[in-house]
XYZ file of C-alpha atoms in Angstrom:
643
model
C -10.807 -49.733 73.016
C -10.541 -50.547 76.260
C -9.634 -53.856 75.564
C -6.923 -53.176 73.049
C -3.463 -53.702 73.311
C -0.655 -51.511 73.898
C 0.904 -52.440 70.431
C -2.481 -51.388 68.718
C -3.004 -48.286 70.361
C 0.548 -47.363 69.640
C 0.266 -48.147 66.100
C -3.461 -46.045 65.565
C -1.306 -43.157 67.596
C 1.008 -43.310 64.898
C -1.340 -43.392 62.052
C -3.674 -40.654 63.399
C -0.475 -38.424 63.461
C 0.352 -39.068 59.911
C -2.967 -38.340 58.703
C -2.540 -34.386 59.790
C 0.373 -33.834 57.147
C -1.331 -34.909 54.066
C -5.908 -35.104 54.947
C -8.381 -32.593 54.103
C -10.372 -30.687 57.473
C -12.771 -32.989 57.991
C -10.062 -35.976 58.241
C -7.721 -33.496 60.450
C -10.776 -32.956 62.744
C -11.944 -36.467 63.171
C -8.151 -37.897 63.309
C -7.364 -35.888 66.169
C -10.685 -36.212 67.788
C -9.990 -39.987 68.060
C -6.111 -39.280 68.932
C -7.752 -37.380 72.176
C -9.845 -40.895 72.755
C -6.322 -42.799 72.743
C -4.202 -40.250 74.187
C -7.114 -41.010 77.595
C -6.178 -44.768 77.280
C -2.619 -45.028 76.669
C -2.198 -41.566 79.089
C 1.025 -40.708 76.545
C 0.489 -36.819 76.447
C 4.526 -36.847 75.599
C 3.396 -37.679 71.474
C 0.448 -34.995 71.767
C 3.564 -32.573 73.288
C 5.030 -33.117 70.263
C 2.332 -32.289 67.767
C 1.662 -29.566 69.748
C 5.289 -28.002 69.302
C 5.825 -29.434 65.439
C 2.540 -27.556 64.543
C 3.001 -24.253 66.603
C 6.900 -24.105 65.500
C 5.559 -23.920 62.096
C 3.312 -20.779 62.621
C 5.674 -19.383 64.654
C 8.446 -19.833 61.837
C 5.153 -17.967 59.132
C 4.732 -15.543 61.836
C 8.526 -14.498 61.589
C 8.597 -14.473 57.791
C 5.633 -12.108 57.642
C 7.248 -9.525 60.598
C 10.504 -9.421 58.439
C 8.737 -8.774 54.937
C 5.573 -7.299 55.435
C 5.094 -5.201 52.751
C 5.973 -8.655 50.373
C 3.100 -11.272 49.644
C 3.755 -14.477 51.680
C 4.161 -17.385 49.688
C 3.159 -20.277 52.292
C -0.078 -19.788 52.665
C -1.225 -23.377 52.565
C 0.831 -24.674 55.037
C 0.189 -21.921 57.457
C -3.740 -22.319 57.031
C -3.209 -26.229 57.548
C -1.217 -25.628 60.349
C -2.794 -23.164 62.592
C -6.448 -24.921 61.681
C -4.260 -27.782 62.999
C -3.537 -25.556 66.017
C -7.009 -24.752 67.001
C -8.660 -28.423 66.511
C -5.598 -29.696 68.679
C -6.649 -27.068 71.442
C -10.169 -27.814 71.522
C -9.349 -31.720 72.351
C -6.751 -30.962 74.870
C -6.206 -28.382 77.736
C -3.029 -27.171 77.927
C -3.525 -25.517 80.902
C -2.721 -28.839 82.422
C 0.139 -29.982 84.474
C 0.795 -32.319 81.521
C 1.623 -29.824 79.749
C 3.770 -27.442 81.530
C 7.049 -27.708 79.974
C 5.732 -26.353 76.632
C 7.371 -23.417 76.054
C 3.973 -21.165 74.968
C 1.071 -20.331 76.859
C -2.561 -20.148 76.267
C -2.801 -16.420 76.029
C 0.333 -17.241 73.735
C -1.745 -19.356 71.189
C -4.827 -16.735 71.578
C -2.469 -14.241 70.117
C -0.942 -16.150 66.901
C -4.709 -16.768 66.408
C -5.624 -12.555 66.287
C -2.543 -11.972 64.723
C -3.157 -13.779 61.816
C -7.158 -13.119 61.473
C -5.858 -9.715 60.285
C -4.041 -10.422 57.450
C -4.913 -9.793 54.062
C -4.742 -13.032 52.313
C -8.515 -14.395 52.407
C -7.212 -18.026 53.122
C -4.970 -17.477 56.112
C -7.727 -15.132 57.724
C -10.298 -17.470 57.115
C -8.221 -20.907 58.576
C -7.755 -18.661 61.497
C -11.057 -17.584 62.428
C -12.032 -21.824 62.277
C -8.958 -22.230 64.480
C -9.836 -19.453 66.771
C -13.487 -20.939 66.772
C -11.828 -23.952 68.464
C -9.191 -22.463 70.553
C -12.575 -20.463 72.165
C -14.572 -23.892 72.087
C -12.076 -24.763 75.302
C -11.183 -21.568 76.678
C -14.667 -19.547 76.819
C -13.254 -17.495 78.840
C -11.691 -15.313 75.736
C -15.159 -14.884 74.570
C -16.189 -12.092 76.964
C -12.659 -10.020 76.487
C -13.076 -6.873 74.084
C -10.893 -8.227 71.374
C -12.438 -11.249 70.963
C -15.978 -9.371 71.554
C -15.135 -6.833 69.467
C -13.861 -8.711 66.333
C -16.806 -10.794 65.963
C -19.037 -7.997 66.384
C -17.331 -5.898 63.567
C -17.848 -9.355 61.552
C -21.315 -9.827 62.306
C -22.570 -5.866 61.261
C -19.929 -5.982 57.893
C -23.393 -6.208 55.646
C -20.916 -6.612 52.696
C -21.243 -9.586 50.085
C -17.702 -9.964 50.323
C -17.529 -10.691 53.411
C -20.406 -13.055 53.875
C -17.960 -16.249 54.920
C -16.728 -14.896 57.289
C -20.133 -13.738 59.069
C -20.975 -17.464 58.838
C -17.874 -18.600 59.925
C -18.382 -16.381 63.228
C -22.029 -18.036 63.516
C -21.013 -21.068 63.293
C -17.848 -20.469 66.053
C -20.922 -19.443 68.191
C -22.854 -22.496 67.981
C -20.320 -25.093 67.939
C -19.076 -23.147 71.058
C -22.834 -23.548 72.418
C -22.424 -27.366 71.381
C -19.663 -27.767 73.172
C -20.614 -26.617 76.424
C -22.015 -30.041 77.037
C -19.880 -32.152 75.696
C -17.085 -29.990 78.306
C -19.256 -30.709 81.176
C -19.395 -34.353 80.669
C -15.918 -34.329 80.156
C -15.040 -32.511 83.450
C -17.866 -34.724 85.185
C -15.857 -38.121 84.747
C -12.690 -36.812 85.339
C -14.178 -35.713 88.542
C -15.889 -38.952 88.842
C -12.455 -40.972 88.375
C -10.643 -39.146 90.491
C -13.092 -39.060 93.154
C -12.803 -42.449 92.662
C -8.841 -43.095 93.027
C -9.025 -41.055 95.978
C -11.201 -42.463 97.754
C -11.161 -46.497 96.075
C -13.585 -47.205 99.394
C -16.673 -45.697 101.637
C -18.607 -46.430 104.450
C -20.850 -43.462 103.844
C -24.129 -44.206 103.589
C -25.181 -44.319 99.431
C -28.062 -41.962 100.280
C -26.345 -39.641 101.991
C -26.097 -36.116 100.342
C -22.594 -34.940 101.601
C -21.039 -32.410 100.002
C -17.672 -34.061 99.456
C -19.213 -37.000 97.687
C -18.715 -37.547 93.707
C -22.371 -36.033 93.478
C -21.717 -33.435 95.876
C -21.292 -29.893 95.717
C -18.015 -29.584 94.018
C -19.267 -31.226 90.780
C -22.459 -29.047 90.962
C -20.295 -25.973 91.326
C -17.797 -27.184 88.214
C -21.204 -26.843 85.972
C -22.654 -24.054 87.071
C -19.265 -22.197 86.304
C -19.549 -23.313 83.194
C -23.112 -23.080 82.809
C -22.977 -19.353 83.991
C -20.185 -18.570 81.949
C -21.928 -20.096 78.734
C -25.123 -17.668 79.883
C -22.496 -14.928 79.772
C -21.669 -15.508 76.189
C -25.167 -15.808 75.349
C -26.106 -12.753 76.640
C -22.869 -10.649 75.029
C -23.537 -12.086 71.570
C -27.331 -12.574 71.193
C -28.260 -9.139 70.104
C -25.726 -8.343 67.429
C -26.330 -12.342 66.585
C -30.328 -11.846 66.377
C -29.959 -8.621 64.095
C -28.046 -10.687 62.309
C -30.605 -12.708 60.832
C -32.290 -9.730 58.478
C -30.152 -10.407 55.566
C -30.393 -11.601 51.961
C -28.434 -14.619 52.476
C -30.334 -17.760 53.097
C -26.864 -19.473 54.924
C -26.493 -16.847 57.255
C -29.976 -16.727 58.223
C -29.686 -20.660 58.592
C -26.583 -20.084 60.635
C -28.361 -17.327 63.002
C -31.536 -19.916 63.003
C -29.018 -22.870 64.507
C -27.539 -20.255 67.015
C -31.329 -19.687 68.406
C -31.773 -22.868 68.923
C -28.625 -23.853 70.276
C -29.373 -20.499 73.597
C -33.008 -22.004 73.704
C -32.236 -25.673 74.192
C -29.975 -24.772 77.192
C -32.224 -22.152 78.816
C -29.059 -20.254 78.662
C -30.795 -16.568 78.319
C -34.752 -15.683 78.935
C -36.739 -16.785 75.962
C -38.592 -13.424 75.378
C -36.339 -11.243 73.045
C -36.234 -14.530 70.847
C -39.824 -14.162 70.061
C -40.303 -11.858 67.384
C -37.328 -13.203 65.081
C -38.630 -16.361 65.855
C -41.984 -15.504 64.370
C -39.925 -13.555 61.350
C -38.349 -17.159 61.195
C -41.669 -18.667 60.263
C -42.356 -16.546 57.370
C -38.683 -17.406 55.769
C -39.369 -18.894 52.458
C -36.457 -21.694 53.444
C -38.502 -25.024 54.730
C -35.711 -26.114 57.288
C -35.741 -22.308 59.041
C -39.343 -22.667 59.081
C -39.935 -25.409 60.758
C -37.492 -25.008 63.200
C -38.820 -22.056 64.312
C -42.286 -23.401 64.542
C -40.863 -26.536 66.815
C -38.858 -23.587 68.744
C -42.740 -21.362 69.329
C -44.365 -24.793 70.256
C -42.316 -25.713 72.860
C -42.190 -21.997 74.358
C -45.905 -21.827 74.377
C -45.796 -24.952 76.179
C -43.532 -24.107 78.881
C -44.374 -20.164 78.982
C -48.259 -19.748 78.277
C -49.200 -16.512 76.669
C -45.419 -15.476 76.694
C -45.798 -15.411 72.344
C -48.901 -12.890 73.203
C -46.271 -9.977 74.715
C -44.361 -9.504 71.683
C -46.394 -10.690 68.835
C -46.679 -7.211 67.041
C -43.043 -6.891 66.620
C -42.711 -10.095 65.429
C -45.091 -8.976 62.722
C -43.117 -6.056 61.690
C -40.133 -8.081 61.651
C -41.886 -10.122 59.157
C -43.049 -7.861 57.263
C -39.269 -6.523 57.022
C -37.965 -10.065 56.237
C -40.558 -10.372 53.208
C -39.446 -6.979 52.003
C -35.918 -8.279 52.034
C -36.700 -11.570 50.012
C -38.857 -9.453 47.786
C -35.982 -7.107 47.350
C -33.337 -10.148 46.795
C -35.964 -11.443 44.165
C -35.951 -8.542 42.528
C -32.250 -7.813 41.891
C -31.910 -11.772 40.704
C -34.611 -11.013 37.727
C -33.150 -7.280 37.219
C -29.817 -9.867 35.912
C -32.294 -10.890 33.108
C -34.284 -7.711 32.301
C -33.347 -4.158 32.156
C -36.094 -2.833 34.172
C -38.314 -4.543 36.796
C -40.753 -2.360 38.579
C -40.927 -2.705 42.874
C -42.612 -5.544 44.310
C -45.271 -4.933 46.389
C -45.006 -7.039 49.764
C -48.255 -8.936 49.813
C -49.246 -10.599 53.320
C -50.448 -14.108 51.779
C -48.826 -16.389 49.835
C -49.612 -19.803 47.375
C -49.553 -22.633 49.362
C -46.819 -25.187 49.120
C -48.938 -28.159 47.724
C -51.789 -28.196 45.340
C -55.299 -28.039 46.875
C -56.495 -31.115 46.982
C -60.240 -30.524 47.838
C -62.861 -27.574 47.413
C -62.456 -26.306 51.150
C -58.742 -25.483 50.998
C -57.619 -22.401 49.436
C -55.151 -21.782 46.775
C -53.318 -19.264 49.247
C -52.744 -18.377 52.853
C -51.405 -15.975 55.499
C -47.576 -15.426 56.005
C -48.281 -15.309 59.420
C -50.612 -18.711 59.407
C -48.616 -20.790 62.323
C -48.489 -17.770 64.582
C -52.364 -17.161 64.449
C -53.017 -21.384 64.757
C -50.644 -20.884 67.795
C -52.868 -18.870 70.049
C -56.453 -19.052 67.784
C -57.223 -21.561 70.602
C -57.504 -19.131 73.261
C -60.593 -16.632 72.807
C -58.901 -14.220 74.760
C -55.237 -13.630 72.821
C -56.718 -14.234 69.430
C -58.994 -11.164 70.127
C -56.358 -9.245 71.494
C -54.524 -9.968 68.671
C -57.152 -8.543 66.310
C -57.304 -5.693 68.037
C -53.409 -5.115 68.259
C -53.349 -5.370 64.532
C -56.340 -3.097 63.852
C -54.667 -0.163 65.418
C -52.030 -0.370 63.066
C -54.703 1.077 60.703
C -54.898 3.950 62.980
C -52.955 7.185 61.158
C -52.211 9.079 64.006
C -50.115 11.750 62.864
C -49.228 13.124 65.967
C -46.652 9.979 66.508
C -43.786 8.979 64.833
C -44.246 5.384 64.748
C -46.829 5.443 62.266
C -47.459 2.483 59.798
C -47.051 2.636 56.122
C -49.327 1.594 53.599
C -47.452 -0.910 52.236
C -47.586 -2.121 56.182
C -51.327 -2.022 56.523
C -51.846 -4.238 53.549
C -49.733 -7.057 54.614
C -51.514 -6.814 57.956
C -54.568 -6.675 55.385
C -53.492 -9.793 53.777
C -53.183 -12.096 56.672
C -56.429 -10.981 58.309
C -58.416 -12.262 55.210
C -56.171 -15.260 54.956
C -55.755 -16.302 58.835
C -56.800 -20.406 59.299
C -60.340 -19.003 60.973
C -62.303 -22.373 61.872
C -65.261 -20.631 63.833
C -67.670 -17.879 62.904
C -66.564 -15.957 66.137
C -63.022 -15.109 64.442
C -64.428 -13.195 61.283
C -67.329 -11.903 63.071
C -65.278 -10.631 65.560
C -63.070 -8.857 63.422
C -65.942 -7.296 61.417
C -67.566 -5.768 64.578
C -63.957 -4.256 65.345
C -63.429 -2.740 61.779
C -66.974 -1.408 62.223
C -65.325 0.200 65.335
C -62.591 1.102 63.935
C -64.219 2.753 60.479
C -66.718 4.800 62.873
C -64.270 6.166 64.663
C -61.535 7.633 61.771
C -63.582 7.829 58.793
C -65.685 10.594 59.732
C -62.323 12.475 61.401
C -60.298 11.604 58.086
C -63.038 13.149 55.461
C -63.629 16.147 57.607
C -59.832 17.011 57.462
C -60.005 17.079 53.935
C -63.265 19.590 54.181
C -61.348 21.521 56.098
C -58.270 21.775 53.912
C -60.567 22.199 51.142
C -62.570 24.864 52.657
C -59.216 26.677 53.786
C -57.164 26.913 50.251
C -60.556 26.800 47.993
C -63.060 28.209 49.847
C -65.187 25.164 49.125
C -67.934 23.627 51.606
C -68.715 20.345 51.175
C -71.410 18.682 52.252
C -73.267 14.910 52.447
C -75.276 16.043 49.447
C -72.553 15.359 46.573
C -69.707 17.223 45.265
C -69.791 20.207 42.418
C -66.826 18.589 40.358
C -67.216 21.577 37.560
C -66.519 23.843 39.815
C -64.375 21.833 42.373
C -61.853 20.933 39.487
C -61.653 24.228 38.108
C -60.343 25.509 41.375
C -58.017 22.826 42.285
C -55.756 22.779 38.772
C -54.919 26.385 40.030
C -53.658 25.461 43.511
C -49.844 24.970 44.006
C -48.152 21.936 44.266
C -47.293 22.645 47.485
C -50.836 22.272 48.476
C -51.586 19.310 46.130
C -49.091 17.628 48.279
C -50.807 18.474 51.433
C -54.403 17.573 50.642
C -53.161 14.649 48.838
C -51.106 13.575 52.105
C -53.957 13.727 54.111
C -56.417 12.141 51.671
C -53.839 9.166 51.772
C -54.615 8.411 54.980
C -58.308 7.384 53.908
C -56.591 4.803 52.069
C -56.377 2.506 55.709
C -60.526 2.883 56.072
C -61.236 2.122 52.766
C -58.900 -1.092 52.753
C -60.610 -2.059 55.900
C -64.056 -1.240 54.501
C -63.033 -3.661 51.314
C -62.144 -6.659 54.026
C -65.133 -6.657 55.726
C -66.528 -7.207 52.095
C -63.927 -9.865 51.550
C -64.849 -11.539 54.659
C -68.490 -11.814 54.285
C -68.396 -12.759 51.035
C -65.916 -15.886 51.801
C -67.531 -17.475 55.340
C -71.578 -16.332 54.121
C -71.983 -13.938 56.731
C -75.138 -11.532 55.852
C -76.238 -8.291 57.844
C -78.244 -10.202 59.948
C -75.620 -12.101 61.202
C -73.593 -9.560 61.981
C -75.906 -7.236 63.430
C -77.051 -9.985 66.044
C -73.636 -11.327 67.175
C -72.578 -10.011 70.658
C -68.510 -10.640 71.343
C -69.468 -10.801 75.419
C -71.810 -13.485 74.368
C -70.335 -17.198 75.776
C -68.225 -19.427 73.938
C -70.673 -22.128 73.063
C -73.043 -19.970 71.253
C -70.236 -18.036 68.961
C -67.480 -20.700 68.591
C -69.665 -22.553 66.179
C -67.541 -24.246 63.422
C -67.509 -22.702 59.893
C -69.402 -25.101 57.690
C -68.454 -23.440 53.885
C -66.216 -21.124 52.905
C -65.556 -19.787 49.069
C -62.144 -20.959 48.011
C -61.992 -19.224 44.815
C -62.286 -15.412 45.772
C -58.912 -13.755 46.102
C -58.407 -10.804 48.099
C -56.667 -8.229 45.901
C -57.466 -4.295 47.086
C -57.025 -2.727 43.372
C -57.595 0.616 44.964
C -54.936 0.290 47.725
C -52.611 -1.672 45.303
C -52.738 1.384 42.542
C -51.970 3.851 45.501
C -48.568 1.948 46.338
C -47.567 1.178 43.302
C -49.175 3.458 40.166
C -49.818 1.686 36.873
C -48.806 4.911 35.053
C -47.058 8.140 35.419
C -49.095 10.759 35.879
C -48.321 14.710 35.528
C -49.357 17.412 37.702
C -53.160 17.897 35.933
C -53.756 14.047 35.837
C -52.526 13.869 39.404
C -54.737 16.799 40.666
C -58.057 14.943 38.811
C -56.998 11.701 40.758
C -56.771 13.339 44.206
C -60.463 14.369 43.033
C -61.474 11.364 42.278
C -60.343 9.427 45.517
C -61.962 12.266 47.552
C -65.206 11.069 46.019
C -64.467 7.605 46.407
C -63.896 7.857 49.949
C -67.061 9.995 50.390
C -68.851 8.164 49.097
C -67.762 4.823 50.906
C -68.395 6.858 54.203
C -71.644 7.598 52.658
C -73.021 4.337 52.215
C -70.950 3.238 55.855
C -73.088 6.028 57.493
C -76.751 5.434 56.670
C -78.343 3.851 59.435
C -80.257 0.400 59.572
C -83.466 1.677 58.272
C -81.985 3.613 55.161
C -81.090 2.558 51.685
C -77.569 0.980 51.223
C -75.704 0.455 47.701
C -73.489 -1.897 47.038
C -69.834 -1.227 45.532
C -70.555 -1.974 41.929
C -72.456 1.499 42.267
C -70.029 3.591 44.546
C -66.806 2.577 42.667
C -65.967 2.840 39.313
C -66.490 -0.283 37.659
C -68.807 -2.125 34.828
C -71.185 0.811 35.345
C -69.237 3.400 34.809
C -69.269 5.272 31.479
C -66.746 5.066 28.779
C -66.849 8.440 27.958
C -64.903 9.100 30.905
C -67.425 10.890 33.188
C -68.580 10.381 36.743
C -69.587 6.936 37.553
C -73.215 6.122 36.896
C -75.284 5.467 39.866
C -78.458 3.362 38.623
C -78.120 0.306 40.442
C -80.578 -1.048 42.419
C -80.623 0.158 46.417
C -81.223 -2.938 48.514
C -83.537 -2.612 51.508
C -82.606 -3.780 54.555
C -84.881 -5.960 57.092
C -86.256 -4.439 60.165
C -84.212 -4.024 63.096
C -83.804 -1.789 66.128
C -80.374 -1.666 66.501
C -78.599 1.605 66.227
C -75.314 0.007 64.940
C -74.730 1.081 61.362
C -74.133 -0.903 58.232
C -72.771 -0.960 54.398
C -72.699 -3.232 51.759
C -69.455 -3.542 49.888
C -68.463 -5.768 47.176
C -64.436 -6.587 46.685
C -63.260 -4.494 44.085
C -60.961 -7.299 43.157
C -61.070 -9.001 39.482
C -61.716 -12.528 41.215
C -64.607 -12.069 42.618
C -66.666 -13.009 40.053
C -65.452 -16.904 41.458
C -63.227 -17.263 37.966
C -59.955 -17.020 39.965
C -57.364 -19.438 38.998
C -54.364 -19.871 41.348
């Protein structure tokens, strides 16, 4: 280009030009992108002058129209959308702010207000041509971005959760990022015109080439020009990346992948600290869209890198926030297959999912956590993958006395990712085993003398270790009100957390092998090379699926008020008797599932389950901790599971 002469650059001036009356966007963009590149060459501003006023006269002459009749439908809506997106690309390539410039006869703040005015209007086209025009106007002038009515309108975009207005959520997005983009290409810009005229000003120097004067080219004046514009861009970042982060909880995979591009537009330019990012970064990994995904892993990588244990501090809300994205996908799942049946019972939000490609040997499983990158992001360190167990293990804590407390639904997709986290030593599941054994001791006994109490209180019935009178019990409870159903059933629901803890230990010694032996001799303070010994064998065909926990979110069957009052009887004696068999010490008897929980054993007559199965004895020992054998109550663990 450089090279070229004048009657060539004259004629591709000319040509450009034409190409705005009768090319689509994309030509209008890159035609007046290139003008910009001439217009630097051949320094003839007077033909960009021109477009300028032919362009603006146009809106100008729409905006006039609309003022007279506004109660009447305008008719040129094409050529006003053409022309003001016409009016914002020609903005972003050229500053008119400059003394080239100053016998135009409209202002900046001029061309900012044709830009709001027509964003209101009704007619979906206009509004929309404007917002992409304002996107660019705001790509050169920044400075807009910070007022209230610029801050205000996209805001009022970004929380409109409507369908109908899902373009132009995207639309502000993507006005956000190419704003982000932009920054640097500004800077550059600025830097060589600083450079040049530097350069004609001074054409020769005797100053040494080391020295660091401030006056110099690479002096302080160009390091001030970017870090106005670097603070400013911070500024923007800051205003916009709450509302813009929130943003990304929503059924629509573009405007997810439009928040997504946002992210990692702030992140690359360190423009804001990289903590609030975190958990919707982690959300990001569970998003069932493969370019999200990985993004958001690269993104997690390179902050662990350059922050070490900064993904530790906010790792539990990232974990809620996933939880709420999967309920949101479940959700948008659900209304798609309600189009094709009438009735479609709730989803429940499951923790693990089937992996992407086939298994292609025996030691990789047909599913795995949501949450797998996070945990193979910090399993390295002993110290935050521990602290990590622990931090999800209180979630099974039911403290009613706070108003935080997690659902059901909530515990089993924490559930679910425990048994399906990537463990690759026996430390990891032994580790969390000894902590549900913690856990268990601690709120089972509290949990199943609540109930006594409530039962002793309203029935005047003491229960005791010995077994429970279910003549009597029954007879008694199908005369209490509901209003006391409901409160001993609320309070035997919160069993329902030790008992799905109680059924992954089971899980995870019957997948990685691990006997009573082994867990009664592993120490957690013990050092590194004696517990971070790899896993040799693992089953791969042994699902984890809770039946108990899964009927108590989502019932098979309806059930009226006497079926409902037998049930709360029946999970009462579950429970028990889980606690039961938790609570015998070392030396005692312990039975296995199959003979606590109603399965092949129990009677088809519909009576109490039968309890003839074999006790096992356990081996000597003197330690005090205490033990129980239980066998997954799900239908796969017979090994017959089929993905």
């Amino acid at each position: 280009m450089k090279s070229a002469s004048s009657s060539i650059i004259y004629s591709l001036e000319g040509s450009l030009t034409k190409l705005l009356l009768v090319s689509g966007q994309l030509v209008i963009h890159s035609s007046i992108a290139c003008l910009s590149a001439v217009i630097r060459l051949s320094k003839n501003t007077q033909l960009v002058r021109d477009v300028f006023v032919r362009y603006h006269s146009i809106v100008i002459q729409c905006q006039q129209k609309i003022l007279e009749k506004p109660d009447e439908e305008f008719k040129g809506s094409a050529q006003l959308a053409r022309s003001i997106y016409i009016l914002g690309v020609l903005c972003k390539y050229f500053d008119v702010e400059k003394s080239e410039f100053d016998d135009l006869e409209f202002s900046v703040d001029d061309l900012f207000q044709l830009f709001i005015f027509f964003i209101q209007r009704r007619e979906s086209v206009v509004k929309l041509k404007s917002l992409v025009g304002l996107g660019f106007f705001l790509q050169r002038y920044g400075q807009y971005l910070v007022r209230d009515t610029v801050r205000q309108l996209y805001h009022n975009y970004l929380l409109d959760r409507r369908p109908t207005a899902a373009q132009l959520r995207c639309q502000v997005l993507i006005n956000l990022e190419e704003y982000f983009r932009d920054c640097i290409r500004r800077m550059a810009e600025q830097d060589i015109d600083y450079l040049h005229l530097t350069q004609t000003a001074n054409p020769t120097t005797n100053e040494d080439e080391n020295s660091n004067d401030g006056t110099g080219p690479t002096g302080v004046n160009l390091k001030d020009t970017t870090d106005v514009h670097s603070e400013m861009a911070s500024s923007i970042a800051q205003c916009y990346l709450r509302v813009v982060l929130d943003t990304y909880l929503s059924e629509d995979e573009t405007i997810r992948q439009c928040v997504r591009k946002v992210v990692t537009c702030i992140l690359e330019q360190g423009l804001v600290h990289p903590v609030q990012f975190i958990p919707y970064l982690i959300a990001m990994t569970t998003d069932r869209d493969i370019n999200i995904q990985q993004s958001a892993e690269q993104n997690l990588q390179d902050l662990d890198k350059t922050n070490p244990g900064i993904i530790q501090t906010k790792v539990m809300h990232g974990l809620k926030m996933s939880y709420q994205l999967q309920k949101l996908l479940a959700v948008t799942s659900q209304n798609k297959t309600n189009t094709q049946q009438t009735h479609v019972p709730n989803e429940i939000i499951r923790g693990m999912t089937k992996v992407a490609v086939t298994p292609t040997n025996s030691q990789q499983s047909p599913y795995c956590s949501v949450n797998h990158f996070l945990y193979s992001l910090i399993r390295s360190s002993r110290v935050y993958r521990r602290a990590l167990i622990s931090q999800l293990l209180k979630m099974f804590d039911n403290d009613t006395t706070t108003t935080t407390s997690t659902t059901l639904g909530e515990q089993l997709f924490v559930a679910d990712n425990l048994a399906y986290f990537p463990y690759q030593v026996q430390d990891e599941p032994l580790y969390l085993i000894e902590q549900i054994d913690l856990t268990v001791s601690v709120s089972g006994s509290t949990q199943l003398q609540q109930f006594r109490d409530l039962l002793k209180q309203y029935l005047d019935y003491t229960d005791d270790d010995e077994g429970i009178d279910l003549s009597r019990l029954e007879e008694k409870f199908l005369q209490l009100s509901d209003a006391v159903v409901d409160e001993l059933n609320q309070c035997l629901r919160t069993s329902k957390s030790t008992m799905l803890l109680l059924i992954l230990k089971s899980y995870l010694k019957d997948v990685y092998g691990l006997n009573d032996t082994k867990i009664t001799e592993y120490d957690h303070t013990e050092s590194s090379k004696i517990t971070d010994r790899p896993i040799m064998s693992r089953k791969m065909n042994v699902k984890f699926e809770p039946k108990l926990i899964l009927d108590t979110i989502k019932p098979s069957a309806h059930m009226d008020g006497h079926q409902r009052r037998k049930q709360i009887l029946k999970d009462f004696q579950d429970f028990k008797r889980y606690l039961l068999a938790f609570d015998n010490d070392a030396e005692e008897n312990v039975k296995s599932i199959s003979e606590l929980l109603p399965s092949a054993t129990t009677s088809t007559t519909g009576g109490t389950p039968s309890l003839t199965g074999k006790s096992k004895k356990k081996s000597g020992g003197t330690t005090k901790r205490r033990k129980v054998l239980i066998e997954s109550d799900d239908d796969s663990a017979d090994g017959d599971f089929q993905p």
